[in-house]
Structure formats: structure tokens, C-alpha cells
Short mmCIF file of C-alpha atoms in Angstrom, two decimals:
data_model
loop_
_atom_site.label_atom_id
_atom_site.label_comp_id
_atom_site.label_asym_id
_atom_site.label_seq_id
_atom_site.Cartn_x
_atom_site.Cartn_y
_atom_site.Cartn_z
CA MET A 19 -61.94 -15.91 -38.91
CA ALA A 20 -60.08 -14.85 -35.80
CA ASP A 21 -63.03 -13.00 -34.55
CA ALA A 22 -65.04 -16.03 -34.87
CA ASP A 23 -62.51 -18.16 -32.87
CA LEU A 24 -62.54 -15.46 -30.22
CA ARG A 25 -66.49 -15.67 -30.02
CA VAL A 26 -66.19 -19.57 -29.38
CA VAL A 27 -63.78 -18.92 -26.62
CA GLU A 28 -66.09 -16.35 -25.11
CA SER A 29 -69.17 -18.80 -25.52
CA VAL A 30 -67.13 -21.48 -23.83
CA GLU A 31 -66.46 -19.37 -20.90
CA ARG A 32 -70.02 -18.20 -20.51
CA CYS A 33 -71.24 -21.81 -20.74
CA LYS A 34 -68.79 -22.98 -18.14
CA ALA A 35 -69.96 -20.24 -15.74
CA ILE A 36 -73.69 -21.20 -16.36
CA LEU A 37 -72.75 -24.89 -15.75
CA ASP A 38 -71.03 -23.82 -12.54
CA ALA A 39 -74.05 -22.15 -11.37
CA VAL A 40 -75.93 -25.46 -11.85
CA GLY A 41 -73.24 -27.19 -9.89
CA LEU A 42 -73.56 -24.79 -7.03
CA GLU A 43 -77.33 -25.40 -6.85
CA ALA A 44 -76.65 -29.15 -6.55
CA LEU A 45 -74.01 -28.69 -3.99
CA ALA A 46 -76.55 -26.51 -1.76
CA ARG A 47 -79.28 -29.48 -2.29
CA LEU A 48 -76.48 -32.07 -1.29
CA ARG A 49 -75.60 -30.07 1.86
CA SER A 50 -79.46 -29.75 3.00
CA THR A 51 -79.77 -33.46 2.45
CA ILE A 52 -76.81 -34.39 4.50
CA GLU A 53 -77.83 -31.80 7.24
CA ALA A 54 -81.40 -33.34 7.36
CA GLY A 55 -79.94 -36.88 7.81
CA GLU A 56 -77.43 -35.79 10.44
CA LEU A 57 -80.27 -33.99 12.42
CA ALA A 58 -82.39 -37.06 12.22
CA ARG A 59 -79.56 -39.26 13.48
CA PHE A 60 -78.77 -36.78 16.26
CA ALA A 61 -82.32 -36.92 17.34
CA ASP A 62 -82.17 -40.60 17.32
CA LEU A 63 -79.18 -40.59 19.67
CA GLY A 64 -80.93 -38.71 22.33
CA ARG A 65 -77.68 -37.34 23.74
CA PRO A 66 -75.43 -34.46 23.36
CA ARG A 67 -73.11 -34.37 20.23
CA PRO A 68 -69.66 -35.93 21.15
CA ALA A 69 -66.43 -33.96 20.65
CA GLY A 70 -65.11 -34.27 17.25
CA TRP A 71 -68.77 -34.29 15.70
CA ILE A 72 -68.36 -32.89 12.26
CA ASP A 73 -70.96 -30.37 10.80
CA ALA A 74 -72.73 -30.63 7.55
CA ASP A 75 -70.62 -28.09 5.78
CA HIS A 76 -67.51 -30.16 6.59
CA LEU A 77 -69.21 -33.41 5.69
CA THR A 78 -70.38 -31.97 2.44
CA ALA A 79 -66.95 -30.72 1.48
CA MET A 80 -65.33 -34.18 2.45
CA GLU A 81 -67.77 -35.94 0.49
CA VAL A 82 -67.42 -33.98 -2.68
CA SER A 83 -63.68 -33.76 -2.31
CA THR A 84 -63.50 -37.51 -2.06
CA ALA A 85 -65.78 -38.01 -5.12
CA THR A 86 -64.16 -35.39 -7.39
CA GLY A 87 -60.62 -34.97 -6.22
CA LEU A 88 -61.13 -31.30 -5.84
CA GLY A 89 -59.36 -29.75 -2.90
CA ALA A 90 -61.54 -29.47 0.51
CA HIS A 91 -60.67 -25.80 0.68
CA GLU A 92 -61.89 -25.20 -2.82
CA VAL A 93 -65.13 -27.21 -2.27
CA SER A 94 -65.77 -25.18 0.98
CA SER A 95 -65.33 -21.89 -0.82
CA ARG A 96 -67.92 -23.13 -3.41
CA LEU A 97 -70.21 -24.39 -0.71
CA ASP A 98 -70.04 -20.90 1.03
CA LEU A 99 -71.11 -19.16 -2.16
CA ALA A 100 -73.78 -21.84 -2.74
CA THR A 101 -75.47 -21.53 0.62
CA ALA A 102 -74.79 -17.94 1.75
CA ARG A 103 -77.99 -16.05 2.37
CA THR A 104 -76.52 -12.51 1.75
CA PRO A 105 -77.37 -10.01 -0.86
CA GLY A 106 -73.79 -10.22 -2.07
CA ALA A 107 -73.79 -13.96 -2.70
CA ALA A 108 -77.12 -13.90 -4.31
CA ALA A 109 -75.77 -11.31 -6.74
CA LEU A 110 -72.60 -13.39 -7.49
CA ARG A 111 -74.97 -16.53 -8.07
CA GLY A 112 -77.18 -14.36 -10.50
CA ARG A 113 -73.98 -13.31 -12.38
CA LEU A 114 -72.99 -16.90 -12.81
CA GLN A 115 -76.32 -18.02 -14.08
CA ARG A 116 -75.97 -15.31 -16.67
CA GLY A 117 -72.53 -16.38 -17.48
CA ALA A 118 -71.17 -12.98 -16.53
CA VAL A 119 -68.49 -14.02 -14.00
CA THR A 120 -66.28 -17.00 -13.70
CA LEU A 121 -66.64 -19.39 -10.70
CA TYR A 122 -63.06 -18.46 -9.49
CA ARG A 123 -63.76 -14.53 -9.26
CA ALA A 124 -67.12 -15.27 -7.58
CA CYS A 125 -65.60 -17.42 -4.95
CA THR A 126 -62.90 -14.98 -4.46
CA ILE A 127 -65.37 -12.06 -3.98
CA GLN A 128 -67.50 -14.23 -1.70
CA ALA A 129 -64.47 -15.08 0.46
CA ALA A 130 -63.57 -11.35 0.73
CA ILE A 131 -66.89 -10.12 1.57
CA ALA A 132 -68.16 -12.94 3.97
CA ALA A 133 -66.86 -11.02 7.20
CA LEU A 134 -68.29 -7.70 6.10
CA PRO A 135 -71.61 -6.16 6.82
CA SER A 136 -73.97 -7.95 4.28
CA GLU A 137 -75.45 -4.78 3.02
CA CYS A 138 -72.00 -3.75 1.53
CA GLY A 139 -71.93 -6.89 -0.80
CA PRO A 140 -73.72 -5.97 -3.93
CA ARG A 141 -71.67 -2.48 -4.03
CA ILE A 142 -68.48 -4.51 -3.75
CA VAL A 143 -69.62 -6.98 -6.34
CA ASP A 144 -70.32 -4.35 -8.82
CA SER A 145 -67.11 -2.26 -8.10
CA ALA A 146 -64.93 -5.39 -8.57
CA LEU A 147 -66.46 -6.57 -11.80
CA ARG A 148 -67.35 -3.33 -13.44
CA PRO A 149 -65.88 -3.38 -17.14
CA LYS A 150 -63.11 -1.27 -18.22
CA ASP A 151 -62.78 -0.11 -21.83
CA GLY A 152 -65.70 -2.30 -22.71
CA ALA A 153 -63.87 -5.38 -21.30
CA PRO A 154 -63.82 -7.42 -18.22
CA PRO A 155 -61.14 -6.16 -15.64
CA SER A 156 -57.86 -7.81 -15.91
CA PRO A 157 -56.63 -10.05 -13.01
CA SER A 158 -54.50 -7.24 -11.40
CA LEU A 159 -57.26 -4.57 -11.76
CA PHE A 160 -59.79 -6.98 -10.30
CA ARG A 161 -57.59 -7.72 -7.20
CA GLN A 162 -57.00 -3.96 -6.78
CA ARG A 163 -60.68 -2.89 -6.94
CA LEU A 164 -61.62 -5.89 -4.77
CA THR A 165 -59.01 -4.97 -2.19
CA ARG A 166 -60.00 -1.25 -2.29
CA ALA A 167 -63.74 -1.75 -1.98
CA CYS A 168 -63.25 -4.26 0.96
CA LEU A 169 -61.06 -1.76 2.80
CA ALA A 170 -63.42 1.03 2.40
CA ALA A 171 -66.36 -1.07 3.79
CA ASP A 172 -64.52 -2.92 6.43
CA ARG A 173 -65.59 -1.67 10.01
CA GLU A 174 -63.94 -4.70 11.73
CA ALA A 175 -60.48 -4.82 10.00
CA ALA A 176 -58.54 -5.04 13.46
CA GLU A 177 -60.49 -8.01 14.55
CA ARG A 178 -60.24 -9.87 11.27
CA ARG A 179 -56.45 -9.17 11.21
CA ARG A 180 -56.23 -10.78 14.55
CA ALA A 181 -58.20 -13.74 13.27
CA ALA A 182 -56.03 -14.02 10.13
CA ARG A 183 -52.85 -14.62 12.37
CA ARG A 184 -54.24 -17.85 13.40
CA ARG A 185 -53.27 -19.10 9.78
CA ARG A 186 -49.60 -18.69 10.74
CA GLY A 187 -47.59 -21.87 9.78
CA ALA A 188 -44.71 -23.29 7.99
CA TYR A 189 -45.18 -26.01 5.04
CA ALA A 190 -42.69 -27.72 2.92
CA GLN A 191 -42.87 -29.83 -0.34
CA ILE A 192 -40.38 -31.35 -2.73
CA ASP A 193 -40.72 -31.98 -6.41
CA HIS A 194 -39.50 -34.59 -8.75
CA GLU A 195 -36.35 -32.64 -9.85
CA GLY A 196 -35.10 -32.78 -6.26
CA LEU A 197 -35.82 -29.12 -5.26
CA GLY A 198 -38.32 -28.19 -2.54
CA VAL A 199 -40.54 -25.38 -1.54
CA LEU A 200 -40.65 -23.90 1.98
CA THR A 201 -43.86 -21.84 2.65
CA VAL A 202 -43.91 -19.60 5.83
CA VAL A 203 -46.97 -17.72 6.81
CA ASN A 204 -46.37 -15.20 9.54
CA ASP A 205 -46.81 -11.40 10.35
CA ALA A 206 -45.88 -9.31 7.41
CA ASP A 207 -43.21 -7.31 9.38
CA LYS A 208 -41.48 -10.45 10.32
CA ILE A 209 -41.63 -11.59 6.80
CA ILE A 210 -40.18 -8.51 5.33
CA ALA A 211 -37.44 -8.18 8.03
CA ALA A 212 -36.36 -11.86 7.42
CA MET A 213 -36.15 -11.45 3.79
CA GLU A 214 -34.22 -8.21 4.04
CA ARG A 215 -31.71 -9.69 6.55
CA ALA A 216 -31.21 -12.74 4.34
CA ASP A 217 -30.84 -10.43 1.41
CA ALA A 218 -28.02 -8.51 3.25
CA VAL A 219 -26.16 -11.60 3.99
CA ALA A 220 -26.52 -12.95 0.46
CA ARG A 221 -25.23 -9.64 -1.00
CA ALA A 222 -22.29 -9.59 1.42
CA ALA A 223 -21.29 -13.03 0.29
CA ARG A 224 -21.83 -12.00 -3.37
CA ALA A 225 -19.45 -8.94 -2.92
CA GLN A 226 -16.99 -11.24 -1.27
CA GLY A 227 -16.63 -13.23 -4.36
CA ASP A 228 -19.43 -15.97 -4.20
CA PRO A 229 -20.36 -16.94 -7.72
CA ARG A 230 -23.99 -17.79 -6.87
CA ASP A 231 -26.76 -15.60 -8.08
CA LEU A 232 -28.58 -13.63 -5.30
CA ASP A 233 -31.73 -15.80 -5.61
CA SER A 234 -29.65 -18.96 -4.87
CA LEU A 235 -27.88 -17.26 -2.15
CA ARG A 236 -30.92 -15.95 -0.32
CA ALA A 237 -32.22 -19.39 -0.69
CA ASP A 238 -29.27 -20.97 0.97
CA VAL A 239 -29.15 -18.26 3.71
CA ILE A 240 -32.68 -19.07 4.84
CA THR A 241 -32.30 -22.98 4.75
CA ASP A 242 -28.82 -22.89 6.25
CA ILE A 243 -29.93 -20.54 9.10
CA LEU A 244 -32.72 -22.97 9.88
CA MET A 245 -30.25 -26.10 9.76
CA PHE A 246 -27.26 -24.36 11.44
CA GLY A 247 -28.05 -21.32 13.17
CA TRP A 248 -27.35 -17.63 12.50
CA PRO A 249 -23.67 -16.80 11.27
CA GLU A 250 -21.36 -15.31 14.06
CA PRO A 251 -20.35 -11.95 12.93
CA VAL A 252 -16.76 -10.77 12.75
CA GLY A 253 -16.70 -7.21 13.91
CA ALA A 254 -20.21 -6.32 12.66
CA ASP A 255 -23.52 -7.64 12.17
CA VAL A 256 -26.14 -7.11 9.45
CA SER A 257 -28.99 -4.76 10.22
CA PRO A 258 -32.49 -5.29 8.77
CA SER A 259 -31.73 -2.64 6.09
CA GLY A 260 -28.37 -4.42 5.05
CA SER A 261 -26.06 -1.72 6.32
CA THR A 262 -23.10 -2.77 8.49
CA ALA A 263 -21.27 -0.90 11.34
CA ALA A 264 -17.91 -2.23 10.28
CA GLY A 265 -17.73 -2.47 6.56
CA GLU A 266 -15.50 -5.53 5.66
CA GLY A 267 -16.48 -7.39 9.05
CA VAL A 268 -19.87 -8.71 7.71
CA CYS A 269 -18.52 -9.60 4.32
CA ARG A 270 -15.81 -11.62 5.94
CA SER A 271 -18.32 -13.22 8.39
CA ALA A 272 -20.64 -14.22 5.47
CA SER A 273 -17.97 -15.65 3.41
CA GLU A 274 -16.69 -17.60 6.26
CA TRP A 275 -20.25 -18.82 7.32
CA PHE A 276 -21.02 -20.02 3.72
CA THR A 277 -17.84 -21.90 3.49
CA ARG A 278 -18.50 -23.52 6.98
CA MET A 279 -22.29 -24.11 6.14
CA GLY A 280 -21.62 -25.65 2.76
CA ARG A 281 -21.94 -29.25 4.11
CA ARG A 282 -25.18 -31.21 3.59
CA PRO A 283 -27.74 -31.96 6.24
CA ALA A 284 -27.76 -35.37 7.65
CA ALA A 285 -30.92 -37.50 7.13
CA THR A 286 -32.71 -40.54 8.32
CA VAL A 287 -33.57 -42.51 5.14
CA THR A 288 -36.20 -45.21 4.87
CA LEU A 289 -35.42 -47.37 1.98
CA VAL A 290 -38.63 -47.83 0.00
CA ILE A 291 -36.93 -48.67 -3.22
CA PRO A 292 -35.22 -51.74 -4.60
CA PHE A 293 -31.72 -52.34 -3.14
CA THR A 294 -30.44 -52.25 -6.72
CA THR A 295 -31.25 -48.52 -6.98
CA ALA A 296 -29.70 -47.78 -3.59
CA VAL A 297 -26.45 -49.09 -4.55
CA GLY A 298 -26.50 -47.66 -8.01
CA LEU A 299 -27.31 -50.65 -10.26
CA THR A 300 -30.64 -49.28 -11.49
CA ASP A 301 -32.01 -45.59 -11.43
CA ALA A 302 -35.68 -46.00 -10.31
CA PRO A 303 -37.00 -42.88 -8.70
CA CYS A 304 -37.13 -42.89 -4.84
CA GLU A 305 -40.02 -41.81 -2.56
CA VAL A 306 -39.39 -39.51 0.50
CA PRO A 307 -42.57 -40.53 2.44
CA GLY A 308 -45.04 -37.49 3.12
CA HIS A 309 -43.11 -35.24 0.73
CA GLY A 310 -42.87 -36.72 -2.85
CA TRP A 311 -40.34 -38.42 -5.26
CA VAL A 312 -36.72 -37.53 -6.06
CA THR A 313 -34.37 -38.86 -8.66
CA ALA A 314 -32.27 -41.91 -7.84
CA GLU A 315 -29.06 -39.83 -8.01
CA HIS A 316 -30.67 -37.24 -5.57
CA ALA A 317 -31.58 -40.06 -3.33
CA ARG A 318 -28.14 -41.59 -3.00
CA ARG A 319 -26.74 -38.10 -2.34
CA ILE A 320 -28.93 -37.65 0.67
CA MET A 321 -28.30 -41.20 1.81
CA LEU A 322 -24.62 -40.67 1.68
CA ASN A 323 -24.54 -37.20 3.38
CA ASP A 324 -22.32 -37.17 6.64
CA GLY A 325 -24.25 -38.38 9.68
CA SER A 326 -27.11 -39.84 7.78
CA THR A 327 -28.54 -43.07 9.13
CA TRP A 328 -30.34 -45.94 7.13
CA ARG A 329 -33.49 -47.65 8.16
CA ARG A 330 -34.48 -50.93 6.24
CA LEU A 331 -38.20 -51.37 5.39
CA ALA A 332 -38.85 -54.93 4.28
CA VAL A 333 -41.66 -55.04 1.51
CA ASP A 334 -43.58 -57.97 -0.21
CA ALA A 335 -41.98 -58.06 -3.82
CA ASP A 336 -45.33 -58.88 -5.34
CA SER A 337 -47.86 -56.66 -3.51
CA GLY A 338 -45.33 -53.93 -2.40
CA ALA A 339 -47.04 -54.03 1.06
CA ALA A 340 -44.79 -53.61 4.23
CA ALA A 341 -43.95 -57.08 5.59
CA HIS A 342 -46.38 -58.02 8.43
CA LEU A 343 -44.79 -58.32 11.99
CA GLU A 344 -46.35 -59.97 14.87
CA THR A 345 -47.07 -58.50 18.34
CA HIS A 346 -48.83 -59.87 21.37
CA ALA A 347 -49.42 -56.43 23.15
CA TYR A 348 -52.88 -55.88 24.23
CA ARG A 349 -52.81 -51.94 24.01
CA PRO A 350 -51.08 -50.15 21.21
CA THR A 351 -47.32 -49.83 21.78
CA PRO A 352 -44.74 -47.89 20.00
CA ALA A 353 -43.75 -51.24 18.13
CA MET A 354 -47.38 -51.55 17.04
CA ARG A 355 -47.74 -48.13 15.99
CA ALA A 356 -44.47 -48.44 13.87
CA HIS A 357 -45.76 -51.60 12.38
CA VAL A 358 -49.20 -50.03 11.37
CA GLU A 359 -47.51 -46.95 9.89
CA ALA A 360 -45.17 -48.95 7.88
CA VAL A 361 -47.88 -51.20 6.60
CA ASP A 362 -50.43 -48.32 5.84
CA GLY A 363 -47.95 -45.76 4.74
CA THR A 364 -50.77 -43.08 4.58
CA CYS A 365 -54.03 -42.46 6.04
CA LEU A 366 -56.43 -45.26 4.68
CA ALA A 367 -59.39 -42.91 3.95
CA PRO A 368 -60.26 -42.45 0.42
CA GLY A 369 -58.09 -39.97 -1.55
CA CYS A 370 -56.06 -38.97 1.52
CA THR A 371 -52.34 -38.84 1.35
CA VAL A 372 -51.49 -37.69 4.88
CA PRO A 373 -48.44 -39.71 6.04
CA ALA A 374 -49.28 -42.49 8.50
CA ALA A 375 -46.82 -40.88 10.87
CA ARG A 376 -49.21 -37.87 11.33
CA CYS A 377 -52.25 -40.01 11.73
CA ASP A 378 -54.26 -41.44 14.48
CA LEU A 379 -54.24 -45.26 15.20
CA ASP A 380 -57.88 -46.17 14.95
CA HIS A 381 -59.72 -49.35 15.82
CA ASP A 382 -61.69 -50.43 12.59
CA ILE A 383 -63.96 -52.44 14.83
CA PRO A 384 -64.30 -50.03 17.74
CA TRP A 385 -62.99 -51.02 21.12
CA PRO A 386 -64.01 -52.87 23.21
CA HIS A 387 -65.94 -54.72 20.78
CA GLY A 388 -62.69 -54.99 18.46
CA PRO A 389 -59.47 -55.93 19.74
CA THR A 390 -56.31 -53.82 20.04
CA GLU A 391 -54.12 -55.44 17.66
CA VAL A 392 -52.58 -54.61 14.26
CA THR A 393 -55.12 -56.51 12.30
CA ASN A 394 -57.87 -54.23 13.74
CA LEU A 395 -55.95 -50.88 13.52
CA THR A 396 -55.26 -48.42 10.69
CA SER A 397 -53.85 -45.02 10.32
CA LYS A 398 -56.59 -42.32 9.87
CA HIS A 399 -56.06 -38.70 9.61
CA ARG A 400 -57.90 -36.87 12.39
CA PRO A 401 -60.88 -35.61 10.22
CA HIS A 402 -61.24 -39.19 8.80
CA HIS A 403 -61.02 -40.59 12.33
CA ASN A 404 -63.82 -38.49 13.46
CA LEU A 405 -65.80 -39.35 10.59
CA HIS A 406 -65.51 -43.01 11.77
CA THR A 407 -65.62 -42.48 15.35
CA ASN A 408 -68.94 -40.48 15.27
CA GLY A 409 -70.57 -42.59 12.69
CA HIS A 410 -70.68 -40.07 9.89
CA TRP A 411 -68.85 -42.53 7.57
CA LEU A 412 -69.06 -46.35 8.16
CA VAL A 413 -65.91 -48.33 8.02
CA ARG A 414 -65.49 -52.16 7.52
CA ARG A 415 -62.19 -54.00 7.51
CA ASP A 416 -61.71 -57.14 5.42
CA GLY A 417 -58.18 -58.39 5.50
CA ASP A 418 -56.12 -55.72 3.90
CA ARG A 419 -59.15 -53.97 2.54
CA VAL A 420 -60.73 -51.00 4.38
CA ARG A 421 -64.16 -50.34 2.92
CA TRP A 422 -65.80 -46.92 3.50
CA ARG A 423 -69.48 -45.81 3.08
CA THR A 424 -70.22 -42.18 2.85
CA LYS A 425 -73.23 -40.16 3.86
CA ALA A 426 -74.23 -40.00 0.16
CA GLY A 427 -73.95 -43.76 -0.03
CA ARG A 428 -70.80 -43.83 -2.04
CA VAL A 429 -68.70 -46.77 -1.34
CA TYR A 430 -64.77 -46.75 -1.50
CA ASP A 431 -62.22 -49.46 -0.99
CA THR A 432 -58.74 -48.44 0.18
CA TYR A 433 -55.45 -50.71 0.75
CA PRO A 434 -52.19 -50.44 2.41
CA LYS A 435 -49.64 -48.56 0.54
CA ASP A 436 -47.74 -50.07 -2.36
CA TRP A 437 -44.21 -49.22 -1.43
CA LEU A 438 -43.14 -50.39 -4.87
CA ASP A 439 -45.60 -48.53 -6.89
CA GLY A 440 -43.78 -46.57 -9.68
CA VAL A 441 -40.42 -48.49 -9.12
CA ARG A 442 -41.70 -52.23 -9.81
CA ASP A 443 -40.80 -53.82 -13.05
CA THR A 444 -44.23 -53.78 -14.69
CA SER A 445 -43.64 -57.01 -16.65
CA LEU A 446 -43.52 -58.88 -13.46
CA ALA A 447 -46.19 -57.01 -11.68
CA PRO A 448 -49.20 -58.70 -10.22
CA PRO A 449 -52.65 -58.29 -11.44
CA SER A 450 -53.75 -54.69 -10.99
CA ARG A 451 -56.57 -53.38 -8.93
CA ASP A 452 -59.67 -52.13 -10.50
CA GLN A 453 -59.45 -48.23 -10.53
CA SER A 454 -63.15 -48.00 -9.81
CA THR A 455 -63.39 -50.35 -6.88
CA GLY A 456 -59.81 -50.77 -5.59
CA ARG A 457 -60.15 -54.44 -6.00
CA ARG A 458 -57.54 -56.70 -7.97
CA ALA A 459 -58.82 -58.05 -11.10
CA THR A 460 -58.65 -61.68 -9.71
CA ASP A 461 -60.77 -60.78 -6.56
CA LEU A 462 -64.19 -62.12 -6.05
CA GLU A 463 -67.01 -59.83 -5.91
CA PRO A 464 -67.26 -58.81 -2.18
CA PRO A 465 -70.25 -59.13 -0.01
CA PRO A 466 -72.67 -56.19 0.36
CA PHE A 467 -71.72 -53.65 3.14
#
């Protein structure tokens, strides 16, 4: 019985791989169709491509990402596997068609071999996927084999490492439990040195009697240094290896520094929740725009930190949309930008959640044909702004609705952010929008695009 169930699991995995191969073929055809349409449109324009023009690969990735909810990076990796004309990519697609490799592993290998000489591909594929003891390689063995095979074949490692450094950056995300994740991508030696120094300070504080565990201490060291600066040493400093030049000096410094740095950071808080939650009468969750949701208790603690300031955002009690303000300025002013950002909340492209504050202010009806006023301006993330500006996707504004038509002919309706979504009393909520069209249930059928 157990063997029969195991065979079912194995069969399902093989079928998934075969279906993924079918999906890759469709993805390649979709890209070809989009590219042909773009080339025809480019020929009709009779002029050089403008800045911001988006190529067929990116258009295809954005099309599929919008339709399926898959991340653009994941779609791009599948597209690369589907369209690469190299022996390695062909070998991977063949294995998928036979159900002999998962889509994840196939995309991982393709990403690793893309920058290598094409003739190395099949050998690396065979090396990474070679069975061990009659079974597929484990995840760790797969990674080890792939890394080893790529290093052996890589004749341009130095150049690729220089290119990889362009991926450096820092990113933050908070979760619903009031915690956050700070991701820093930088040179390996810098990351190692930073972690070793944070560990040295954490261990010094621990030795001085701090009751927190080392993981918590290291996390507090890193965030407090970023907020308040490096601790002033008392008679010694901490070397990258954790050693000190004057024993007790660094312990005393670390202990005093943690005591001094124990205060909470000040914050600027946009109230996007019912006032009753802010004052403690209700406990609806609160949104930190651009990052996520926190509990009511955590939000109130942030709001009451020393030095925090409050900024009130008035919203419509029924629709949850930011209240409309009037302005008579001809060109976008800071006041107009602030108003549009408050109304939109995020990029108004379908499926995009980039905060409006990090978006461009775009004319829905292009200027000078369309006026520069808040009723003709919406927040669009730069890639989506370029989609509109260069005519890749068509945009039409109708009241608070923005209708998008993609290269594949899909139509999506987007609306300003509902700032009360998730905290509104559902028993008093207005008619909901149709999930497939974005229209409210009471809306009339809109005219054709």
C-alpha cells in the first residue's frame, strides 16, 4: 500500500513536469506573437524607438505575471528556458517533456549556464542531475554538483562577478506579527565582516549580563547601529574577529550602548485605520503603507514612541477612498502629487502593489491633449508608466476606474486604494466589486474599450 501511494506521488511529479513543458512551449509562442506585433508597430511608427521602450521579453513577462500572479522574475526565468537556443536549454526542455526533471531545477540550471559557453551546457545538465544510489540527487547534492560543474566550465568568472555586484541593494519587509526582515545584498567580505562585528558586540553584551539570546542581540546590534550609529568604545574597540585590546573596556561599552540605544525609533504615522483603533477602543489591524500590516497593539506602540508625529488621512467611510481635494495648479505641484498619492495608495496598474510614493505621476490622457490635473493623473510604477507612454498597453480613465488593455488583448480594471479594506465593518460595507472585472456589483456594463 505504501509503495502504491509513493508511485502516485512520483507519477504526479512526472505529470507536472510534462505539463510545465507544454506551458514553456506556449510561453515561447506568446513571446513570438508579441514580438511580431511590436515589430509591425515599430515599422508603422517610422521613427527610432523612444527611451523606455520595452522589449518583447519584458512585455511577455509582465503579461503573464499580470494574468497569473506569478512573479516577473519567475516568469522571466521560465521564458529564458523556453526560448534559449542552446544545447543546454534544449536538453533541459527534453528532460521536462519526459518528466525527468522539475521546472524549478530546470530553471535553476538554465540560469547558471546562461553565461557559460554554450557547448558546456549538456555536460553540466548531466552532471547536476545524475542519479545517486538509484534516486534523483537531493537538493543539497544538486546545488553542490551544479556549482562545481559551473566553476569548472566558467572561463569568465571575474567578469560575471563584477556584473553580479550590480545586484547589491537593501530591502525591507514587515509581517503581520509586527516583525520585519532586512535583506542586504553586498560583497561577501563586507557581509561576513559586518556579521562578525555584530556578533562580537552581542557576545560582549551577553558576557556583561544582558539576558537576551545571541540571535536577538545580533539583530538589535545591526538595527540600532543603523538608527543611532556605532557605539563609542570605552578603552577598546571590537575587532572583526571579536577580540579586544582592553578586555573589560568593550564589555562596558557594549552594555552602556545597549542601555542607551534601548529607546524605540520615532516614526511618521499615516492614520489609515478607524480612529477608534488608534485610541484603543477597537483592535482592527493597521497598515504601514508599502510594507504590510501590523497588529493594533504594535501600531499604537509605534505611534506613541518619543518623537513620532501623526498625519491624518481623511477617507470616505463607504468606499475607503482618500477624500478628494481641489487644486487649480496647471503643472503638477507637490500638493497635487501628495493628493494623487493619497488617493491611489499604490500603482494603479493591474496587480501592482508598489507604493504610490515610489511611482511616477502619469497623465492618463497624454499631455498636451490631456490636462495636468488630479482627475487626469494616476500613480504608475516606472515599468507600467513606460508600458503606457510607449503604447505597449492602452490606458483609459473613467472616473475613478483605470482600464488597461494589454498586448494579448486582456482587459483589467483598477481602482484607487480602499484604505479601509480589512478594517471595515463588513456588515455595513458597500456592494463589493466583481473580482473578475473590478466593477461594483451595481455598476452598469461599461462601454467597449
